[in-house]
Amino acid sequence: MVEDSMAAAANGKATNGTNGVASPEKLWTPSWSTERNMDKFRLFINERFAIDLRDYHDLYTWSVTKIADFWESVWIWSKIKHSRSYEKVVEDAPMQKIPKWFLGARLNFAENLLPYNDEHLAIIATGEYGRTEKLTYSELRERVRVFAGALRAAGIGVGDRVCAYIPNCVEAIVGMLAATSLGAVWSSTSPDFGVAGVLERFSQVKPKVLITVNAIVYNSKHYDHLDKVRHVVDGLTELSRVVVVPFVEGKSTDLSGIKGATWLPDFLATSDDGPLIFEQLPPDQPVYIMYSSGTTGLPKCMVHSALGTLIKHKTEQTIHSSLQRNDVLFYYTTTGWMMWNWLVSGLATGLTVFLYDGSPFKPHPGRLMDLVDEHGITVFGTSAKYLQSLQEVGAIPRESHSLASLHTILSTGSPLRPESYDFVYRDMKKDVLLGSISGGTDIVSCFVGQNDTLPVYKGEIQCRLLGMAIEAWDINGHPVLDEEGDMVCVKPFPCMPVAFWNDTPERLKYMAAYFDQFSGVWYHGDFLRINSKTGGVVLLGRSDGTLNPGGVRFGSAEIYHIMSRFLPEIADTLCVGQRQGADERVVLFCQMAPGHKLTDALRSRIARAIRDELSPRHVPAKILPIADIPHTINGKKVEVAVKKIISGATVVPSGTLANPECLELYKNIPELQV
């Protein structure tokens, strides 16, 4: 069945919607003066296999039909550095068994991200903290060597966890490369997370070393970070070292009360001063631990492999985007978002990675556009929300800035509104590839996204990415085109998580996350529509209960954890997203305990607690009273049904509901009509 459905969707033979879809407006056509890497790769495939793939759609269909041949070709074409070659490309196993890739090979992730030892710029870093730092590839390698020596002297080795509670700075990249050069596993989150949010993540993976900073600057304000660090360290019992970067000079210099804390220069002085050695490890060696949004409890800890992450990022960056050494790659991100991991992989191409830490709108809305012109940024990565906000403040970057260096704009985090496509091509730059991309922390990469050999159509993501057998399935598990369906991937791919940390031997958490909805295929939890005419994709939002306001994904469980402290005033709560076009806002319903009311003062206390413990982005847009909260018979809150109701959908109550009559309470709530 899977084989037939994959082929049907890839070749445009799946069921078509009865009404079809209107042809979208074409906004951009490639006009490159040189042949793109996508074309070069297609010709490489034609020669290697004596076939005649004539365009991207031919190449895509081949890539999801001949998956072993495709991924082996990427390995060869992108020159994966390894010390021992593979014996077999992919294990013969069903997708839900998580097949192993490139069996028998040995390699190191960090070694592949440090392909050069020359004077070409590897990193440019700046931000609201007020300085700009530049590192060449030779300087970066030396920094990594010293840092790795200090970690080694601290007893860090293969499989140990090194965590970072750190802004988007040079030290984050150096620390990650040093840790992974030794075979340690890296996991990071950003300073905007509160203590509870950090401990929910890091306490599960039990790091031996924590890397952090003394203070940060955001929105033109200085914030002490060490007080939060003290509380985090108290909750991490396995820590042996806390390395503090003096990130903001003259601020927050007291390390007393932080167990095992030392300043970065003192830590580096303990380095064994040995050579930079890259531990040679199997392809499925864990390199990153990423975190789910925590919808149903503690965030799930997704373990990503060295080879899976590397080969997928190379496919997206060097084949789909034709990135070269002369590119300057920027993505506005924090270390707590997977786009940081994606950005850092640009080093594998030998290009210049550009880091920025701070507000994108300080000291003025054009700050990031300034960086494009000042530093020759060629690829500008951001969120759909940023482009929308730039438009809303009336910015016209093409009038205020040159943007001459810019050839690609990437957007992710949430679906890109059609109006934002117009804004980019009207008010930013006409001759630029606008690539809306989408995937997830689950795969630390993308399922659908940019292609520099295809046109850009208004409101559409350009294509399904090579090697990713993406289909839209109806409720009965049949592939459809030109109509809404659940996103599934029906063939294995290398960047599937190799495991969930702390899962059961039967991988019950992993199976529940991706394989319970449809047997034997990866269910991603997005709604999408695939255009049979253009091959493009329209994302229609999440199909599960994950909250995603403005592209910031998090789970309701994080809110519930905070709300549990408001007993006895509040008896129960329900936190869901309400769709608003391509975006959504978070609504928190509070079932008040007898004798209590949801006053403005209580609303303020709730908002303050969530802001302080998690982040400002977790604060619900609406906090409303409700008479009853729906639950299943076994006591689980019913989020998805309420989300659909307040978003305007018709819902038939499930037989598993203990109190289905209460769903009527959520219809036509006046405060949610505006």
Short mmCIF file of C-alpha atoms in Angstrom, two decimals, residues 167-350:
data_model
loop_
_atom_site.label_atom_id
_atom_site.label_comp_id
_atom_site.label_asym_id
_atom_site.label_seq_id
_atom_site.Cartn_x
_atom_site.Cartn_y
_atom_site.Cartn_z
CA PRO A 167 22.76 33.22 23.58
CA ASN A 168 23.57 33.01 19.88
CA CYS A 169 27.29 33.70 20.14
CA VAL A 170 30.69 32.39 19.03
CA GLU A 171 31.16 30.44 22.25
CA ALA A 172 28.03 28.41 21.52
CA ILE A 173 29.46 27.18 18.22
CA VAL A 174 32.92 26.59 19.67
CA GLY A 175 31.45 24.63 22.57
CA MET A 176 29.30 22.50 20.29
CA LEU A 177 32.17 21.68 17.94
CA ALA A 178 34.49 20.90 20.84
CA ALA A 179 31.96 18.60 22.48
CA THR A 180 31.06 16.73 19.30
CA SER A 181 34.71 16.38 18.29
CA LEU A 182 35.04 14.21 21.41
CA GLY A 183 31.88 12.27 20.68
CA ALA A 184 29.88 14.05 23.38
CA VAL A 185 26.24 15.00 22.83
CA TRP A 186 25.26 18.68 22.61
CA SER A 187 22.00 20.20 23.81
CA SER A 188 21.21 23.89 24.11
CA THR A 189 18.53 26.35 25.02
CA SER A 190 18.38 30.13 25.07
CA PRO A 191 18.45 32.60 27.98
CA ASP A 192 14.83 33.64 27.41
CA PHE A 193 13.75 30.31 28.91
CA GLY A 194 12.88 30.42 32.58
CA VAL A 195 14.28 28.04 35.17
CA ALA A 196 11.35 25.62 34.96
CA GLY A 197 11.58 25.37 31.19
CA VAL A 198 15.31 24.67 31.30
CA LEU A 199 15.08 22.06 34.04
CA GLU A 200 12.23 20.25 32.29
CA ARG A 201 14.69 19.71 29.45
CA PHE A 202 18.18 19.42 30.88
CA SER A 203 17.27 17.41 33.99
CA GLN A 204 16.22 14.56 31.72
CA VAL A 205 19.55 14.30 29.90
CA LYS A 206 21.78 14.83 32.95
CA PRO A 207 24.65 16.93 31.56
CA LYS A 208 28.13 16.80 33.06
CA VAL A 209 29.02 20.29 31.84
CA LEU A 210 26.84 23.39 31.52
CA ILE A 211 28.01 26.36 29.43
CA THR A 212 26.30 29.68 30.08
CA VAL A 213 26.80 33.46 30.30
CA ASN A 214 26.84 36.11 32.99
CA ALA A 215 24.28 38.44 31.42
CA ILE A 216 22.47 39.25 28.18
CA VAL A 217 21.22 42.32 26.35
CA TYR A 218 17.80 42.29 24.72
CA ASN A 219 15.51 45.09 23.63
CA SER A 220 18.14 47.63 24.72
CA LYS A 221 18.10 46.32 28.31
CA HIS A 222 20.70 44.41 30.31
CA TYR A 223 19.53 41.30 32.14
CA ASP A 224 21.44 39.42 34.81
CA HIS A 225 21.56 35.72 33.97
CA LEU A 226 23.45 34.28 36.91
CA ASP A 227 20.48 34.17 39.28
CA LYS A 228 18.62 31.87 36.89
CA VAL A 229 21.80 29.85 36.40
CA ARG A 230 22.06 29.28 40.17
CA HIS A 231 18.58 27.76 40.28
CA VAL A 232 19.21 25.67 37.17
CA VAL A 233 22.46 24.31 38.56
CA ASP A 234 20.75 23.38 41.83
CA GLY A 235 18.39 21.19 39.82
CA LEU A 236 21.07 19.40 37.77
CA THR A 237 22.59 16.84 40.09
CA GLU A 238 25.05 15.28 37.63
CA LEU A 239 26.93 18.50 36.82
CA SER A 240 30.66 18.61 37.42
CA ARG A 241 31.46 21.94 35.73
CA VAL A 242 29.63 25.18 34.99
CA VAL A 243 31.52 27.30 32.46
CA VAL A 244 30.47 30.97 32.47
CA VAL A 245 31.24 33.17 29.48
CA PRO A 246 31.79 36.85 30.45
CA PHE A 247 29.41 37.79 27.66
CA VAL A 248 28.44 41.27 28.89
CA GLU A 249 31.48 43.04 30.29
CA GLY A 250 31.18 44.67 33.69
CA LYS A 251 27.88 42.96 34.50
CA SER A 252 27.02 40.11 36.87
CA THR A 253 30.46 38.99 38.04
CA ASP A 254 29.57 37.08 41.22
CA LEU A 255 29.81 33.30 40.73
CA SER A 256 29.41 32.50 44.42
CA GLY A 257 26.61 30.09 45.13
CA ILE A 258 26.89 28.41 41.72
CA LYS A 259 28.33 24.96 42.32
CA GLY A 260 31.30 24.10 40.13
CA ALA A 261 31.28 27.47 38.36
CA THR A 262 34.34 28.90 36.64
CA TRP A 263 34.91 31.67 34.14
CA LEU A 264 35.61 30.58 30.57
CA PRO A 265 39.25 31.83 30.49
CA ASP A 266 40.02 29.86 33.66
CA PHE A 267 38.34 26.77 32.23
CA LEU A 268 40.33 27.01 29.00
CA ALA A 269 43.54 27.30 31.03
CA THR A 270 42.94 23.71 32.18
CA SER A 271 43.12 22.41 28.60
CA ASP A 272 45.46 19.49 28.08
CA ASP A 273 46.78 21.40 25.04
CA GLY A 274 46.66 18.31 22.87
CA PRO A 275 46.00 18.27 19.13
CA LEU A 276 42.51 18.59 17.70
CA ILE A 277 41.43 14.96 17.44
CA PHE A 278 38.10 13.98 15.92
CA GLU A 279 36.73 10.81 17.49
CA GLN A 280 35.69 8.45 14.70
CA LEU A 281 32.24 7.07 15.44
CA PRO A 282 29.34 5.21 13.80
CA PRO A 283 26.92 7.27 11.66
CA ASP A 284 24.13 6.93 14.24
CA GLN A 285 26.26 8.35 17.05
CA PRO A 286 24.11 10.95 18.88
CA VAL A 287 25.23 14.50 18.24
CA TYR A 288 22.22 16.63 19.32
CA ILE A 289 19.41 16.25 21.81
CA MET A 290 16.47 18.43 20.85
CA TYR A 291 13.19 18.88 22.69
CA SER A 292 9.53 18.61 21.79
CA SER A 293 7.12 21.29 22.91
CA GLY A 294 5.81 19.22 25.81
CA THR A 295 2.13 18.98 24.87
CA THR A 296 1.40 15.94 27.02
CA GLY A 297 3.93 16.22 29.81
CA LEU A 298 7.66 16.75 30.02
CA PRO A 299 9.22 17.65 26.67
CA LYS A 300 10.32 14.60 24.72
CA CYS A 301 14.07 14.41 24.16
CA MET A 302 14.77 13.69 20.50
CA VAL A 303 18.22 12.27 19.78
CA HIS A 304 19.69 13.18 16.38
CA SER A 305 22.59 11.41 14.75
CA ALA A 306 25.80 12.82 13.33
CA LEU A 307 25.34 11.45 9.83
CA GLY A 308 21.58 12.03 9.60
CA THR A 309 21.91 15.69 10.57
CA LEU A 310 24.96 16.28 8.39
CA ILE A 311 23.76 14.66 5.17
CA LYS A 312 20.30 16.24 5.37
CA HIS A 313 21.67 19.72 6.00
CA LYS A 314 24.12 19.29 3.12
CA THR A 315 21.22 18.33 0.84
CA GLU A 316 19.23 21.41 1.80
CA GLN A 317 22.11 23.87 1.79
CA THR A 318 24.38 22.76 -1.04
CA ILE A 319 21.89 21.12 -3.44
CA HIS A 320 18.63 22.98 -2.84
CA SER A 321 20.31 26.37 -2.26
CA SER A 322 23.62 26.09 -4.16
CA LEU A 323 25.51 27.57 -1.20
CA GLN A 324 29.20 28.23 -1.87
CA ARG A 325 32.23 29.42 0.08
CA ASN A 326 31.56 33.04 -0.86
CA ASP A 327 28.11 33.01 0.76
CA VAL A 328 27.33 34.72 4.05
CA LEU A 329 24.55 32.73 5.72
CA PHE A 330 22.37 34.40 8.34
CA TYR A 331 19.39 33.05 10.25
CA TYR A 332 17.70 35.03 12.99
CA THR A 333 17.47 32.39 15.68
CA THR A 334 18.26 31.49 19.25
CA THR A 335 20.18 28.46 20.46
CA GLY A 336 16.88 26.98 21.60
CA TRP A 337 15.47 26.71 18.07
CA MET A 338 16.49 24.05 15.55
CA MET A 339 17.37 26.74 13.03
CA TRP A 340 20.50 27.38 15.11
CA ASN A 341 21.64 23.82 14.44
CA TRP A 342 20.72 24.23 10.77
CA LEU A 343 22.61 27.53 10.54
CA VAL A 344 25.79 26.14 12.08
CA SER A 345 25.86 23.33 9.51
CA GLY A 346 26.66 25.99 6.93
CA LEU A 347 30.25 25.65 8.13
CA ALA A 348 30.40 22.30 6.31
CA THR A 349 30.30 24.24 3.03
CA GLY A 350 33.14 26.51 4.12
#
